[in-house]
mmCIF file of C-alpha atoms in Angstrom:
data_model
loop_
_atom_site.group_PDB
_atom_site.id
_atom_site.type_symbol
_atom_site.label_atom_id
_atom_site.label_comp_id
_atom_site.label_asym_id
_atom_site.label_seq_id
_atom_site.Cartn_x
_atom_site.Cartn_y
_atom_site.Cartn_z
ATOM 1 C CA MET A 304 198.714 129.232 153.025
ATOM 2 C CA ARG A 305 198.108 132.976 152.854
ATOM 3 C CA ILE A 306 195.641 134.626 155.236
ATOM 4 C CA LEU A 307 194.301 138.183 155.305
ATOM 5 C CA PHE A 308 192.357 139.618 158.264
ATOM 6 C CA VAL A 309 190.024 142.514 157.422
ATOM 7 C CA CYS A 310 188.155 145.140 159.445
ATOM 8 C CA MET A 311 186.980 148.665 158.639
ATOM 9 C CA GLY A 312 190.047 150.870 159.089
ATOM 10 C CA ASN A 313 192.813 148.343 159.824
ATOM 11 C CA ILE A 314 193.806 149.996 163.105
ATOM 12 C CA CYS A 315 192.034 147.888 165.777
ATOM 13 C CA ARG A 316 190.604 144.454 165.053
ATOM 14 C CA SER A 317 192.455 143.220 161.979
ATOM 15 C CA PRO A 318 195.955 144.254 163.118
ATOM 16 C CA THR A 319 195.185 142.622 166.470
ATOM 17 C CA ALA A 320 194.185 139.436 164.654
ATOM 18 C CA GLU A 321 197.314 139.634 162.490
ATOM 19 C CA ALA A 322 199.633 139.976 165.492
ATOM 20 C CA VAL A 323 197.894 137.320 167.600
ATOM 21 C CA PHE A 324 197.758 134.798 164.786
ATOM 22 C CA ARG A 325 201.346 135.548 163.727
ATOM 23 C CA LYS A 326 202.527 134.667 167.251
ATOM 24 C CA CYS A 327 200.444 131.465 167.238
ATOM 25 C CA VAL A 328 201.978 130.459 163.908
ATOM 26 C CA GLN A 329 205.527 131.285 165.064
ATOM 27 C CA ASP A 330 205.048 129.369 168.305
ATOM 28 C CA ALA A 331 203.835 126.382 166.272
ATOM 29 C CA GLY A 332 206.896 126.587 164.007
ATOM 30 C CA LEU A 333 204.772 127.149 160.900
ATOM 31 C CA ASP A 334 205.840 130.696 160.017
ATOM 32 C CA SER A 335 207.656 129.501 156.879
ATOM 33 C CA ARG A 336 204.408 127.937 155.581
ATOM 34 C CA ILE A 337 201.819 130.589 156.464
ATOM 35 C CA THR A 338 201.724 134.222 155.308
ATOM 36 C CA ILE A 339 199.669 136.631 157.422
ATOM 37 C CA ASP A 340 198.539 140.194 156.728
ATOM 38 C CA SER A 341 195.705 142.575 157.549
ATOM 39 C CA ALA A 342 193.853 145.365 155.764
ATOM 40 C CA GLY A 343 190.802 147.595 156.016
ATOM 41 C CA THR A 344 187.873 148.074 153.701
ATOM 42 C CA GLY A 345 188.115 151.844 154.274
ATOM 43 C CA GLY A 346 191.100 153.950 153.329
ATOM 44 C CA TRP A 347 191.052 156.819 155.811
ATOM 45 C CA HIS A 348 193.765 155.343 158.117
ATOM 46 C CA VAL A 349 196.184 154.161 155.398
ATOM 47 C CA GLY A 350 199.779 154.390 156.611
ATOM 48 C CA LYS A 351 198.846 154.987 160.245
ATOM 49 C CA GLN A 352 199.879 152.858 163.202
ATOM 50 C CA ALA A 353 197.384 150.681 165.017
ATOM 51 C CA ASP A 354 195.196 152.421 167.588
ATOM 52 C CA ALA A 355 197.218 153.130 170.763
ATOM 53 C CA ARG A 356 194.636 151.324 172.900
ATOM 54 C CA ALA A 357 194.876 148.215 170.713
ATOM 55 C CA CYS A 358 198.678 148.361 170.935
ATOM 56 C CA GLN A 359 198.617 148.708 174.703
ATOM 57 C CA ALA A 360 196.125 145.884 175.278
ATOM 58 C CA ALA A 361 198.047 143.611 172.897
ATOM 59 C CA ALA A 362 201.416 144.432 174.478
ATOM 60 C CA GLN A 363 200.088 143.458 177.890
ATOM 61 C CA ARG A 364 199.504 139.972 176.467
ATOM 62 C CA GLY A 365 202.807 139.757 174.611
ATOM 63 C CA TYR A 366 201.738 140.808 171.109
ATOM 64 C CA ASP A 367 203.492 143.551 169.163
ATOM 65 C CA LEU A 368 201.484 145.798 166.835
ATOM 66 C CA SER A 369 204.078 148.593 166.715
ATOM 67 C CA GLU A 370 205.404 147.838 163.239
ATOM 68 C CA LEU A 371 202.005 147.360 161.588
ATOM 69 C CA ARG A 372 200.651 150.105 159.334
ATOM 70 C CA ALA A 373 197.113 150.367 158.032
ATOM 71 C CA ARG A 374 196.417 149.603 154.410
ATOM 72 C CA GLN A 375 193.280 149.244 152.353
ATOM 73 C CA VAL A 376 192.120 146.046 150.662
ATOM 74 C CA VAL A 377 192.918 146.014 146.944
ATOM 75 C CA VAL A 378 191.570 143.750 144.190
ATOM 76 C CA ASP A 379 194.937 141.974 143.962
ATOM 77 C CA ASP A 380 194.411 140.690 147.532
ATOM 78 C CA PHE A 381 191.794 138.282 146.189
ATOM 79 C CA LYS A 382 194.529 136.628 144.118
ATOM 80 C CA ARG A 383 197.326 136.904 146.707
ATOM 81 C CA PHE A 384 195.445 135.323 149.629
ATOM 82 C CA ASP A 385 193.821 131.918 150.058
ATOM 83 C CA LEU A 386 191.628 132.861 153.014
ATOM 84 C CA ILE A 387 190.235 136.327 153.759
ATOM 85 C CA LEU A 388 188.609 136.638 157.167
ATOM 86 C CA ALA A 389 186.357 139.603 157.906
ATOM 87 C CA MET A 390 185.679 140.799 161.428
ATOM 88 C CA ASP A 391 181.982 141.594 160.855
ATOM 89 C CA HIS A 392 179.117 141.355 158.361
ATOM 90 C CA ASP A 393 179.573 144.871 156.964
ATOM 91 C CA ASN A 394 183.192 144.200 156.047
ATOM 92 C CA LEU A 395 182.341 140.788 154.622
ATOM 93 C CA GLU A 396 179.715 142.411 152.374
ATOM 94 C CA ARG A 397 182.238 145.032 151.244
ATOM 95 C CA LEU A 398 184.735 142.277 150.448
ATOM 96 C CA GLN A 399 182.121 140.302 148.510
ATOM 97 C CA ALA A 400 181.278 143.398 146.456
ATOM 98 C CA LEU A 401 184.955 144.002 145.650
ATOM 99 C CA CYS A 402 185.806 140.350 144.953
ATOM 100 C CA PRO A 403 186.502 139.670 141.272
ATOM 101 C CA SER A 404 184.704 136.743 139.637
ATOM 102 C CA ASP A 405 187.980 134.890 138.997
ATOM 103 C CA SER A 406 189.045 134.987 142.650
ATOM 104 C CA CYS A 407 190.051 131.734 144.323
ATOM 105 C CA ALA A 408 190.141 133.291 147.800
ATOM 106 C CA GLU A 409 187.749 131.919 150.379
ATOM 107 C CA LEU A 410 185.848 134.676 152.232
ATOM 108 C CA ASP A 411 184.371 134.168 155.688
ATOM 109 C CA LEU A 412 183.687 135.779 159.040
ATOM 110 C CA PHE A 413 186.567 135.020 161.405
ATOM 111 C CA LEU A 414 184.459 134.079 164.448
ATOM 112 C CA ARG A 415 181.519 132.549 162.590
ATOM 113 C CA ARG A 416 183.896 130.117 160.945
ATOM 114 C CA TYR A 417 184.566 128.593 164.369
ATOM 115 C CA ARG A 418 181.136 129.196 165.924
ATOM 116 C CA LEU A 419 182.572 131.605 168.480
ATOM 117 C CA GLY A 420 180.772 134.426 170.250
ATOM 118 C CA LYS A 421 178.065 136.035 168.167
ATOM 119 C CA GLY A 422 180.007 135.320 164.985
ATOM 120 C CA THR A 423 181.584 138.760 164.678
ATOM 121 C CA VAL A 424 184.382 140.678 166.367
ATOM 122 C CA PRO A 425 182.844 143.894 167.743
ATOM 123 C CA ASP A 426 184.554 147.178 166.896
ATOM 124 C CA PRO A 427 186.214 148.497 170.091
ATOM 125 C CA TYR A 428 187.049 151.906 168.599
ATOM 126 C CA TYR A 429 184.304 153.770 170.478
ATOM 127 C CA CYS A 430 184.519 151.611 173.605
ATOM 128 C CA GLY A 431 186.728 151.803 176.634
ATOM 129 C CA ASP A 432 189.727 149.610 177.358
ATOM 130 C CA GLU A 433 187.450 146.650 178.111
ATOM 131 C CA GLY A 434 186.421 146.588 174.434
ATOM 132 C CA PHE A 435 190.012 145.982 173.363
ATOM 133 C CA GLU A 436 190.419 143.256 175.989
ATOM 134 C CA HIS A 437 187.243 141.579 174.719
ATOM 135 C CA VAL A 438 188.551 141.703 171.141
ATOM 136 C CA LEU A 439 191.771 140.035 172.280
ATOM 137 C CA ASP A 440 189.837 137.289 174.064
ATOM 138 C CA LEU A 441 187.794 136.548 170.939
ATOM 139 C CA VAL A 442 190.761 136.751 168.572
ATOM 140 C CA GLU A 443 192.908 134.477 170.739
ATOM 141 C CA HIS A 444 190.220 131.772 170.747
ATOM 142 C CA ALA A 445 189.589 132.077 167.016
ATOM 143 C CA SER A 446 193.319 132.074 166.263
ATOM 144 C CA MET A 447 193.779 128.746 168.020
ATOM 145 C CA ALA A 448 190.852 127.307 166.058
ATOM 146 C CA LEU A 449 192.316 128.655 162.793
ATOM 147 C CA LEU A 450 195.711 127.185 163.655
ATOM 148 C CA ASP A 451 194.090 123.786 164.270
ATOM 149 C CA GLU A 452 192.319 124.037 160.899
ATOM 150 C CA LEU A 453 195.551 124.893 159.089
ATOM 151 C CA ARG A 454 197.480 122.081 160.758
ATOM 152 C CA ARG A 455 194.938 119.657 159.265
ATOM 153 C CA ARG A 456 195.256 121.272 155.826
ATOM 154 C CA LEU A 457 199.058 121.555 155.633
#
């Protein structure tokens, strides 16, 4: 199973989701069966590290974002990944517009898929530290739900 998490710039929400879910998968002993990545629909942060506030909040909970670098979604991602999870409606719409007609990838909103919160992961970029903590709370809950779903599928 190959999963891609997507937000706008790939420096806050999607790398957080990648790191959190990667740890869940490793802890479950499924890392040889599940591939995880993240990307952004925008390209202005390509090659940059995750936002320092996201890194700090994640590190306090035992997640490491230090090696992740932002990249932009490319058309090939719709062939490389089975499940592409957007953080909000805007990014889902951008993915749907980019998605080729022969794609087999399933597109969905990460939180909506599991009926969590308001269905979207809010962008913490312009918020204080509490925004990054809130994102972690949401992503941790959704990651456990995703792991449960994948255990049933695998």
